[in-house]
Amino acid sequence: MPPSPIPTEPRKQPRQARSRATVEALLEATAQVLVAHDYKGSTTARIAERAGVSIGSLYQYFPNLESLVAALVDRHAQGLLKVMDRALEGDEAASLKDGLRALIHAGLDMQRLDPALHRVLMEQLPNVDRLRRARDTSRRLTGLIEAFLCRHASQLAAGREPALAAVVVETSLEAVAHRAVSDYPSAPEQQRLQDELYDLLLNYLTGPSIG
Amino acid sequence: MPPSPIPTEPRKQPRQARSRATVEALLEATAQVLVAHDYKGSTTARIAERAGVSIGSLYQYFPNLESLVAALVDRHAQGLLKVMDRALEGDEAASLKDGLRALIHAGLDMQRLDPALHRVLMEQLPNVDRLRRARDTSRRLTGLIEAFLCRHASQLAAGREPALAAVVVETSLEAVAHRAVSDYPSAPEQQRLQDELYDLLLNYLTGPSIG
DNA sequence: AAATTATGCGAGTGTTTCCTCATATTTCCC
DNA sequence: GGGAAATATGAGGAAACACTCGCATAATTT
């Protein structure tokens, strides 16, 4: 049985400044409650209370709880893509090595945008139908990396296909960065893991392709 | 506010064969319902029904829903460790390269044990207080890898510290294996990603350490 | 300043869910 | 076979929850 198609479209657009603030407060409150109570403990009442807004107001802009989370996911994904895009399109990505540095830095920044929220969203993402859009985000991220690799194809190891390598790079980058940020909070530790990440990715991209 | 300490200890031990079957059916049903409905839609009633058991019986052995999930997490973690342990302790891990092959194979097998369940458990893990035990699993896995690396320390690149490298290897192995199994279902695709994973890890461990 | 539109409110409704408990059935053991 | 212990049952109490609706207040327009 496929999960029932829960509508996640916003109910009505806020037109005045007052209501825009309400919506903003609701989104912020959703993030906070989600972090504090996880998805199952996040109730509409709690969110409204945290936002300093009545339940009724919540339901004026969001048809249900899921739509709130979906909106949050969208916003967060937007932020992630922006971070990565800036890192790879700028001048810092002129060489493969510099680009890799920037890439890793961006990967860590993405985790640091709002680590706790990031975590909950990633966990709860499958519940929200907006999963597809999140996959999109992941794919677009991989796309950005692939384009970057193609730009430096000459420096890649023979037999290293950019499309496949981009998947590997994106996946391991995200995982190690996530672990670094959430399990190794101290700055020196994070720095060491960052260096390891550089070794990992550079040796993979330029080292021998054994198969 | 820390999440309220929900008891996850089993309520009473089944003594007769009949009740052991009941408990087993409940765990199996929990897994199925979890996969079919996600955590939020998994109710005790549904689980009992699926198990062909009355609600009352469920509560004789499990004090609440969380404890069911916790038991499942424990059992799954046990399975994961066994897979990895077998791969690294056997004769196949005689050389670094062979061991790496076995390691990667085990990583994929871990994902394949029960991919759908694995996924839901990983997602919902933070909700269950048993999170700590899961971290334990991750750490013990890292420990197994570290021991393996130490056994082949002579073949590692200069400056590659086993403890740190084990974290990197475990993290990226799990992530890429996960992605391979869940996003690339076809066998040839998985094979290619498996080969890439080998390149990734071997080049990292034996390639130059640039920092 | 009146009319209109937008926003805010929160008690209340109907549903869902967790979990208990009194009772019935099965198994064990002497 | 009979008494005790283990196991199974499911109706129902209590609480939590999502969401509505009628009305109050504020902003905007004319």
Coordinates of C-alpha atoms (C1' of nucleotides) in Angstrom, one line a residue:
Chain A
M1 CA 0.0 0.0 0.0
P2 CA 1.6 3.3 -1.1
P3 CA 1.5 6.1 1.5
S4 CA -1.7 8.1 1.0
P5 CA -1.1 11.2 -1.1
I6 CA -1.0 13.9 1.6
P7 CA -1.4 17.4 0.2
T8 CA 1.6 19.5 0.9
E9 CA 0.7 22.6 -1.0
P10 CA 0.3 25.8 1.1
R11 CA -3.3 26.7 1.7
K12 CA -3.1 30.4 1.1
Q13 CA -0.4 33.0 0.5
P14 CA 0.2 35.6 3.2
R15 CA -0.3 39.0 1.7
Q16 CA 0.4 41.4 4.5
A17 CA 3.6 41.8 6.5
R18 CA 1.9 40.5 9.6
S19 CA 1.0 37.2 8.1
R20 CA 4.4 36.8 6.5
A21 CA 5.8 37.0 10.0
T22 CA 3.3 34.4 11.2
V23 CA 4.3 32.0 8.5
E24 CA 7.9 32.6 9.2
A25 CA 7.4 32.1 12.9
L26 CA 5.6 28.8 12.2
L27 CA 8.4 27.5 10.0
E28 CA 11.0 28.5 12.6
A29 CA 8.9 26.8 15.3
T30 CA 8.5 23.7 13.2
A31 CA 12.2 23.4 12.9
Q32 CA 12.6 23.9 16.7
V33 CA 9.9 21.4 17.7
L34 CA 11.1 18.9 15.1
V35 CA 14.6 19.1 16.6
A36 CA 13.3 18.9 20.2
H37 CA 10.7 16.2 19.8
D38 CA 11.4 14.4 16.6
Y39 CA 8.7 13.9 14.0
K40 CA 6.4 11.7 16.1
G41 CA 6.3 14.1 19.0
S42 CA 5.8 17.2 16.8
T43 CA 2.2 18.2 17.1
T44 CA 0.4 21.1 15.5
A45 CA -0.5 22.4 18.9
R46 CA 3.1 22.4 20.0
I47 CA 4.2 24.1 16.9
A48 CA 1.6 26.8 17.1
E49 CA 2.4 27.4 20.8
R50 CA 6.1 27.6 20.1
A51 CA 5.4 30.1 17.3
G52 CA 3.3 32.2 19.6
V53 CA 0.4 31.7 17.2
S54 CA -3.0 30.1 17.5
I55 CA -3.8 26.7 16.0
G56 CA -6.3 28.4 13.7
S57 CA -3.7 30.6 12.2
L58 CA -1.5 27.6 11.5
Y59 CA -4.2 26.0 9.5
Q60 CA -4.8 29.1 7.5
Y61 CA -1.5 28.8 5.8
F62 CA -0.8 25.1 6.0
P63 CA -3.4 22.4 5.3
N64 CA -1.6 19.9 7.6
L65 CA 1.5 19.1 9.6
E66 CA 3.2 17.5 6.7
S67 CA 3.0 20.6 4.6
L68 CA 4.9 22.5 7.2
V69 CA 7.7 19.9 7.2
A70 CA 7.7 19.9 3.4
A71 CA 8.1 23.7 3.3
L72 CA 11.0 23.4 5.7
V73 CA 12.6 20.7 3.5
D74 CA 12.3 22.9 0.4
R75 CA 13.9 25.8 2.1
H76 CA 16.7 23.8 3.5
A77 CA 17.4 22.1 0.2
Q78 CA 17.6 25.5 -1.4
G79 CA 20.2 26.5 1.1
L80 CA 22.3 23.4 0.5
L81 CA 22.4 23.8 -3.2
K82 CA 23.4 27.4 -2.9
V83 CA 26.3 26.5 -0.7
M84 CA 27.6 23.9 -3.1
D85 CA 27.0 26.0 -6.1
R86 CA 28.9 28.9 -4.8
A87 CA 31.8 26.7 -3.9
L88 CA 32.1 25.1 -7.3
E89 CA 31.3 28.0 -9.6
G90 CA 33.6 30.5 -8.0
D91 CA 37.2 31.1 -8.9
E92 CA 38.4 28.8 -6.1
A93 CA 37.6 25.8 -8.3
A94 CA 40.1 26.8 -10.9
S95 CA 42.2 23.7 -10.4
L96 CA 41.1 20.2 -9.4
K97 CA 42.9 20.4 -6.1
D98 CA 41.6 23.8 -5.2
G99 CA 38.1 22.7 -6.3
L100 CA 38.3 19.7 -4.1
R101 CA 39.2 21.8 -1.2
A102 CA 36.3 24.1 -1.9
L103 CA 34.1 21.1 -2.3
I104 CA 35.0 19.6 1.0
H105 CA 34.6 22.9 2.7
A106 CA 31.2 23.3 1.2
G107 CA 30.3 19.8 2.3
L108 CA 31.1 20.6 5.9
D109 CA 29.3 23.9 5.7
M110 CA 26.2 22.2 4.4
Q111 CA 26.2 20.1 7.5
R112 CA 26.8 23.1 9.7
L113 CA 24.0 25.2 8.3
D114 CA 21.8 23.8 11.0
P115 CA 23.1 20.4 12.0
A116 CA 20.3 19.3 14.2
L117 CA 17.6 20.3 11.8
H118 CA 19.6 18.8 8.9
R119 CA 19.6 15.6 10.7
V120 CA 15.9 15.4 11.6
L121 CA 14.9 16.4 8.1
M122 CA 17.1 13.7 6.6
E123 CA 15.6 11.2 8.9
Q124 CA 12.1 12.2 8.4
L125 CA 12.3 13.0 4.8
P126 CA 11.0 9.7 3.6
N127 CA 7.7 10.3 5.5
V128 CA 7.0 13.5 3.7
D129 CA 6.0 12.9 0.1
R130 CA 8.4 15.7 -0.8
L131 CA 11.0 12.9 -0.8
R132 CA 11.2 13.2 -4.5
R133 CA 12.3 16.8 -4.3
A134 CA 14.9 15.8 -1.9
R135 CA 16.2 13.1 -4.2
D136 CA 16.2 15.9 -6.8
T137 CA 18.5 17.9 -4.5
S138 CA 20.8 15.0 -4.1
R139 CA 20.8 14.5 -7.9
R140 CA 21.4 18.1 -8.6
L141 CA 24.3 18.1 -6.1
T142 CA 25.8 15.1 -7.9
G143 CA 25.2 17.0 -11.2
L144 CA 27.2 20.0 -9.9
I145 CA 30.0 17.7 -8.9
E146 CA 30.0 15.9 -12.2
A147 CA 30.2 19.1 -14.1
F148 CA 33.1 20.1 -12.0
L149 CA 34.9 16.8 -12.6
C150 CA 34.3 17.1 -16.3
R151 CA 36.0 20.5 -16.3
H152 CA 39.1 18.8 -14.9
A153 CA 38.8 15.5 -16.8
S154 CA 42.4 15.7 -18.0
Q155 CA 43.6 15.3 -14.4
L156 CA 41.5 12.4 -13.5
A157 CA 42.9 8.9 -13.5
A158 CA 42.4 6.9 -16.7
G159 CA 39.1 5.0 -16.6
R160 CA 37.6 7.3 -14.0
E161 CA 34.1 8.2 -15.4
P162 CA 32.9 11.5 -14.2
A163 CA 29.3 10.5 -13.8
L164 CA 30.1 7.5 -11.6
A165 CA 32.8 9.2 -9.7
A166 CA 30.4 12.1 -8.9
V167 CA 28.1 9.7 -7.2
V168 CA 30.9 8.2 -5.2
V169 CA 32.3 11.6 -4.3
E170 CA 28.9 13.1 -3.3
T171 CA 28.0 10.1 -1.2
S172 CA 31.2 9.8 0.7
L173 CA 31.6 13.5 1.1
E174 CA 28.2 13.9 2.6
A175 CA 28.6 10.9 4.9
V176 CA 32.1 11.8 6.2
A177 CA 31.2 15.4 6.6
H178 CA 28.1 14.4 8.5
R179 CA 30.0 12.2 10.8
A180 CA 32.7 14.8 11.3
V181 CA 30.2 17.5 12.3
S182 CA 27.9 15.4 14.5
D183 CA 30.4 13.0 16.1
Y184 CA 33.6 15.1 16.3
P185 CA 32.5 18.5 17.6
S186 CA 36.0 19.8 18.4
A187 CA 37.6 22.0 15.8
P188 CA 41.0 20.1 15.6
E189 CA 39.3 16.8 15.2
Q190 CA 37.1 18.2 12.4
Q191 CA 40.2 19.5 10.8
R192 CA 41.9 16.1 10.8
L193 CA 38.9 14.5 9.3
Q194 CA 38.7 17.2 6.7
D195 CA 42.3 16.4 5.7
E196 CA 41.5 12.7 5.5
L197 CA 38.6 13.5 3.3
Y198 CA 40.9 15.4 1.0
D199 CA 43.2 12.4 0.8
L200 CA 40.3 10.1 0.3
L201 CA 38.8 12.0 -2.6
L202 CA 42.0 13.1 -4.3
N203 CA 43.6 9.7 -4.2
Y204 CA 40.4 8.2 -5.6
L205 CA 40.1 10.7 -8.4
T206 CA 43.7 10.8 -9.5
G207 CA 45.1 7.5 -8.2
P208 CA 45.2 4.3 -10.3
S209 CA 41.9 2.8 -11.3
I210 CA 42.1 -0.9 -10.5
G211 CA 38.5 -1.9 -10.8
Chain B
M1 CA 14.2 19.3 27.1
P2 CA 15.7 15.8 26.6
P3 CA 13.3 13.2 25.3
S4 CA 11.4 11.5 28.1
P5 CA 13.1 8.3 29.2
I6 CA 10.8 5.7 27.6
P7 CA 11.4 2.3 29.1
T8 CA 12.5 -0.2 26.5
E9 CA 13.2 -3.2 28.6
P10 CA 11.1 -6.2 27.8
R11 CA 8.3 -6.8 30.3
K12 CA 8.6 -10.5 30.9
Q13 CA 10.4 -13.3 29.4
P14 CA 8.5 -15.9 27.4
R15 CA 9.0 -19.4 29.0
Q16 CA 7.1 -21.7 26.9
A17 CA 7.5 -22.5 23.2
R18 CA 4.1 -21.0 22.5
S19 CA 5.0 -17.6 23.9
R20 CA 8.4 -17.6 22.2
A21 CA 6.5 -18.0 19.0
T22 CA 4.3 -15.1 19.9
V23 CA 7.2 -12.8 20.6
E24 CA 8.8 -13.9 17.4
A25 CA 5.6 -13.2 15.5
L26 CA 5.4 -9.8 17.1
L27 CA 8.9 -8.8 16.1
E28 CA 8.4 -10.0 12.6
A29 CA 5.1 -8.1 12.4
T30 CA 6.8 -5.0 13.8
A31 CA 9.3 -5.2 11.0
Q32 CA 6.7 -5.6 8.4
V33 CA 4.4 -2.8 9.6
L34 CA 7.4 -0.5 10.1
V35 CA 8.3 -1.0 6.5
A36 CA 4.8 -0.7 5.2
H37 CA 3.7 2.3 7.3
D38 CA 6.8 4.1 8.6
Y39 CA 7.1 4.8 12.2
K40 CA 4.3 7.2 12.5
G41 CA 1.8 4.9 11.1
S42 CA 2.9 1.9 13.1
T43 CA 0.4 1.3 15.8
T44 CA 0.3 -1.4 18.4
A45 CA -3.0 -2.6 17.1
R46 CA -1.8 -2.9 13.6
I47 CA 1.3 -4.8 14.8
A48 CA -0.8 -7.2 16.9
E49 CA -3.2 -7.8 14.1
R50 CA -0.4 -8.5 11.6
A51 CA 1.1 -10.9 14.1
G52 CA -2.2 -12.7 14.5
V53 CA -2.1 -11.9 18.2
S54 CA -4.3 -9.9 20.5
I55 CA -3.2 -6.5 21.8
G56 CA -3.2 -7.9 25.3
S57 CA -0.5 -10.4 24.4
L58 CA 1.6 -7.7 22.9
Y59 CA 1.6 -5.8 26.1
Q60 CA 2.5 -8.9 28.1
Y61 CA 6.0 -8.9 26.6
F62 CA 6.6 -5.3 25.5
P63 CA 5.8 -2.4 27.7
N64 CA 5.2 -0.1 24.8
L65 CA 5.7 0.4 21.1
E66 CA 9.2 1.7 21.4
S67 CA 10.4 -1.4 23.1
L68 CA 9.3 -3.5 20.1
V69 CA 11.4 -1.3 17.8
A70 CA 14.3 -1.3 20.2
A71 CA 14.3 -5.1 20.3
L72 CA 14.3 -5.1 16.5
V73 CA 17.1 -2.7 16.4
D74 CA 19.1 -4.9 18.7
R75 CA 18.5 -7.9 16.7
H76 CA 19.4 -6.2 13.4
A77 CA 22.6 -4.7 14.9
Q78 CA 23.6 -8.1 16.0
G79 CA 23.2 -9.4 12.5
L80 CA 25.2 -6.5 11.0
L81 CA 28.1 -7.1 13.4
K82 CA 28.1 -10.8 12.6
V83 CA 28.3 -10.2 8.9
M84 CA 31.3 -7.8 9.3
D85 CA 33.0 -10.0 11.8
R86 CA 32.8 -13.1 9.7
A87 CA 34.3 -11.1 6.7
L88 CA 37.2 -9.7 8.6
E89 CA 38.1 -12.6 10.9
G90 CA 38.1 -15.3 8.3
D91 CA 41.0 -16.3 6.1
E92 CA 39.8 -14.1 3.3
A93 CA 41.3 -11.1 5.1
A94 CA 44.8 -12.5 4.9
S95 CA 46.1 -9.6 2.7
L96 CA 45.1 -6.0 2.8
K97 CA 43.6 -6.2 -0.7
D98 CA 41.7 -9.4 -0.1
G99 CA 40.5 -8.0 3.2
L100 CA 39.3 -4.9 1.5
R101 CA 37.3 -7.0 -1.0
A102 CA 35.8 -8.9 1.9
L103 CA 35.1 -5.7 3.7
I104 CA 33.2 -4.2 0.8
H105 CA 31.3 -7.4 0.2
A106 CA 30.3 -7.4 3.8
G107 CA 29.3 -3.8 3.6
L108 CA 26.9 -4.5 0.7
D109 CA 25.6 -7.6 2.4
M110 CA 24.8 -5.6 5.5
Q111 CA 22.6 -3.4 3.4
R112 CA 21.0 -6.3 1.7
L113 CA 20.2 -8.2 4.9
D114 CA 16.8 -6.5 4.8
P115 CA 17.1 -3.3 2.9
A116 CA 13.7 -1.9 3.6
L117 CA 13.9 -2.7 7.3
H118 CA 17.4 -1.4 7.5
R119 CA 16.3 1.8 6.1
V120 CA 13.4 2.4 8.4
L121 CA 15.4 1.4 11.4
M122 CA 18.2 3.8 10.5
E123 CA 15.7 6.5 10.0
Q124 CA 13.8 5.9 13.1
L125 CA 16.7 5.0 15.3
P126 CA 17.0 8.4 16.9
N127 CA 13.5 8.2 18.2
V128 CA 14.2 5.1 20.2
D129 CA 16.4 5.7 23.1
R130 CA 18.4 2.8 22.1
L131 CA 20.2 5.2 19.9
R132 CA 23.2 4.7 22.1
R133 CA 23.3 1.0 21.4
A134 CA 23.2 1.8 17.7
R135 CA 26.1 4.2 18.1
D136 CA 27.8 1.3 19.9
T137 CA 27.2 -0.8 16.8
S138 CA 28.8 1.8 14.6
R139 CA 31.7 2.1 17.0
R140 CA 32.2 -1.6 17.2
L141 CA 32.1 -1.8 13.5
T142 CA 34.8 0.9 13.3
G143 CA 36.7 -1.1 15.9
L144 CA 36.6 -4.2 13.8
I145 CA 37.9 -2.2 10.8
E146 CA 40.6 -0.6 12.9
A147 CA 41.9 -4.0 14.1
F148 CA 42.0 -5.2 10.5
L149 CA 43.9 -2.1 9.4
C150 CA 46.4 -2.5 12.3
R151 CA 47.0 -6.1 11.1
H152 CA 48.2 -4.7 7.8
A153 CA 49.7 -1.5 9.1
S154 CA 52.9 -2.2 7.1
Q155 CA 51.0 -1.8 3.8
L156 CA 49.3 1.5 4.8
A157 CA 50.5 4.8 3.5
A158 CA 52.9 6.6 5.7
G159 CA 51.0 8.9 8.1
R160 CA 47.8 7.0 7.8
E161 CA 46.6 6.4 11.3
P162 CA 44.5 3.3 11.6
A163 CA 42.1 4.7 14.1
L164 CA 41.2 7.7 12.0
A165 CA 41.3 5.8 8.8
A166 CA 38.9 3.3 10.2
V167 CA 36.3 6.0 10.8
V168 CA 36.7 7.2 7.3
V169 CA 36.5 3.8 5.8
E170 CA 33.5 2.7 7.9
T171 CA 31.6 5.9 7.1
S172 CA 32.2 6.0 3.4
L173 CA 31.7 2.3 3.0
E174 CA 28.4 2.3 4.7
A175 CA 27.2 5.4 2.7
V176 CA 28.3 4.2 -0.7
A177 CA 27.0 0.7 -0.1
H178 CA 23.7 2.1 1.1
R179 CA 23.4 4.2 -2.0
A180 CA 24.4 1.4 -4.3
V181 CA 21.8 -0.9 -2.9
S182 CA 18.9 1.5 -2.6
D183 CA 19.5 3.7 -5.7
Y184 CA 21.1 1.3 -8.1
P185 CA 19.1 -1.9 -7.9
S186 CA 20.5 -3.6 -11.1
A187 CA 23.3 -6.0 -10.6
P188 CA 25.7 -4.6 -13.1
E189 CA 25.4 -1.1 -11.7
Q190 CA 26.0 -2.4 -8.2
Q191 CA 29.1 -4.2 -9.5
R192 CA 30.5 -1.0 -10.9
L193 CA 29.9 0.9 -7.7
Q194 CA 31.5 -2.0 -5.8
D195 CA 34.6 -1.6 -8.0
E196 CA 34.6 2.1 -7.5
L197 CA 34.4 1.6 -3.8
Y198 CA 37.4 -0.7 -4.0
D199 CA 39.4 2.1 -5.8
L200 CA 38.2 4.6 -3.3
L201 CA 39.3 2.7 -0.2
L202 CA 42.5 1.1 -1.5
N203 CA 43.8 4.4 -3.0
Y204 CA 43.0 6.1 0.3
L205 CA 44.7 3.6 2.4
T206 CA 47.8 3.0 0.3
G207 CA 48.0 6.2 -1.7
P208 CA 50.0 9.2 -0.7
S209 CA 49.0 11.1 2.5
I210 CA 48.9 14.7 1.5
G211 CA 47.0 16.1 4.4
Chain C
dA1 C1' -15.2 56.4 8.0
dA2 C1' -17.4 52.8 6.0
dA3 C1' -16.9 48.8 3.5
dT4 C1' -14.0 45.2 2.4
dT5 C1' -10.6 42.2 2.8
dA6 C1' -7.0 39.8 5.5
dT7 C1' -5.6 37.9 9.6
dG8 C1' -6.1 35.9 14.2
dC9 C1' -8.3 33.3 17.7
dG10 C1' -9.2 28.9 20.6
dA11 C1' -13.0 26.0 22.4
dG12 C1' -14.9 22.1 20.6
dT13 C1' -15.6 17.8 17.6
dG14 C1' -14.6 13.4 16.1
dT15 C1' -11.0 10.2 15.7
dT16 C1' -7.1 7.6 16.8
dT17 C1' -4.0 5.5 19.9
dC18 C1' -2.0 3.6 23.9
dC19 C1' -2.5 0.6 27.3
dT20 C1' -5.1 -2.0 31.4
dC21 C1' -7.6 -5.5 33.4
dA22 C1' -10.8 -9.0 34.4
dT23 C1' -11.5 -13.2 32.4
dA24 C1' -10.7 -17.4 29.5
dT25 C1' -7.7 -20.9 27.7
dT26 C1' -3.6 -23.7 27.4
dT27 C1' 0.5 -25.9 29.2
dC28 C1' 3.2 -27.8 32.9
dC29 C1' 4.2 -30.8 36.6
dC30 C1' 3.2 -33.9 40.3
Chain D
dG1 C1' -6.4 -35.9 36.7
dG2 C1' -6.0 -31.8 39.1
dG3 C1' -4.0 -27.7 40.7
dA4 C1' -0.8 -24.0 39.6
dA5 C1' 1.5 -21.2 36.5
dA6 C1' 1.8 -19.3 32.0
dT7 C1' -0.4 -17.4 28.2
dA8 C1' -4.1 -15.3 25.4
dT9 C1' -8.1 -12.3 24.8
dG10 C1' -10.4 -7.9 23.5
dA11 C1' -13.7 -4.5 25.3
dG12 C1' -13.1 -0.2 27.0
dG13 C1' -11.1 3.9 29.8
dA14 C1' -8.2 7.8 29.3
dA15 C1' -5.5 10.7 26.8
dA16 C1' -3.6 12.9 22.7
dC17 C1' -4.3 14.4 18.3
dA18 C1' -5.6 16.8 13.8
dC19 C1' -8.4 19.9 12.2
dT20 C1' -12.9 23.1 11.8
dC21 C1' -15.7 27.0 12.4
dG22 C1' -17.9 31.0 14.0
dC23 C1' -16.5 35.1 15.5
dA24 C1' -13.1 39.1 16.9
dT25 C1' -9.7 42.2 15.5
dA26 C1' -6.6 44.6 12.3
dA27 C1' -5.3 46.4 7.8
dT28 C1' -6.5 48.1 3.3
dT29 C1' -9.2 50.3 0.1
dT30 C1' -12.6 53.5 -1.5

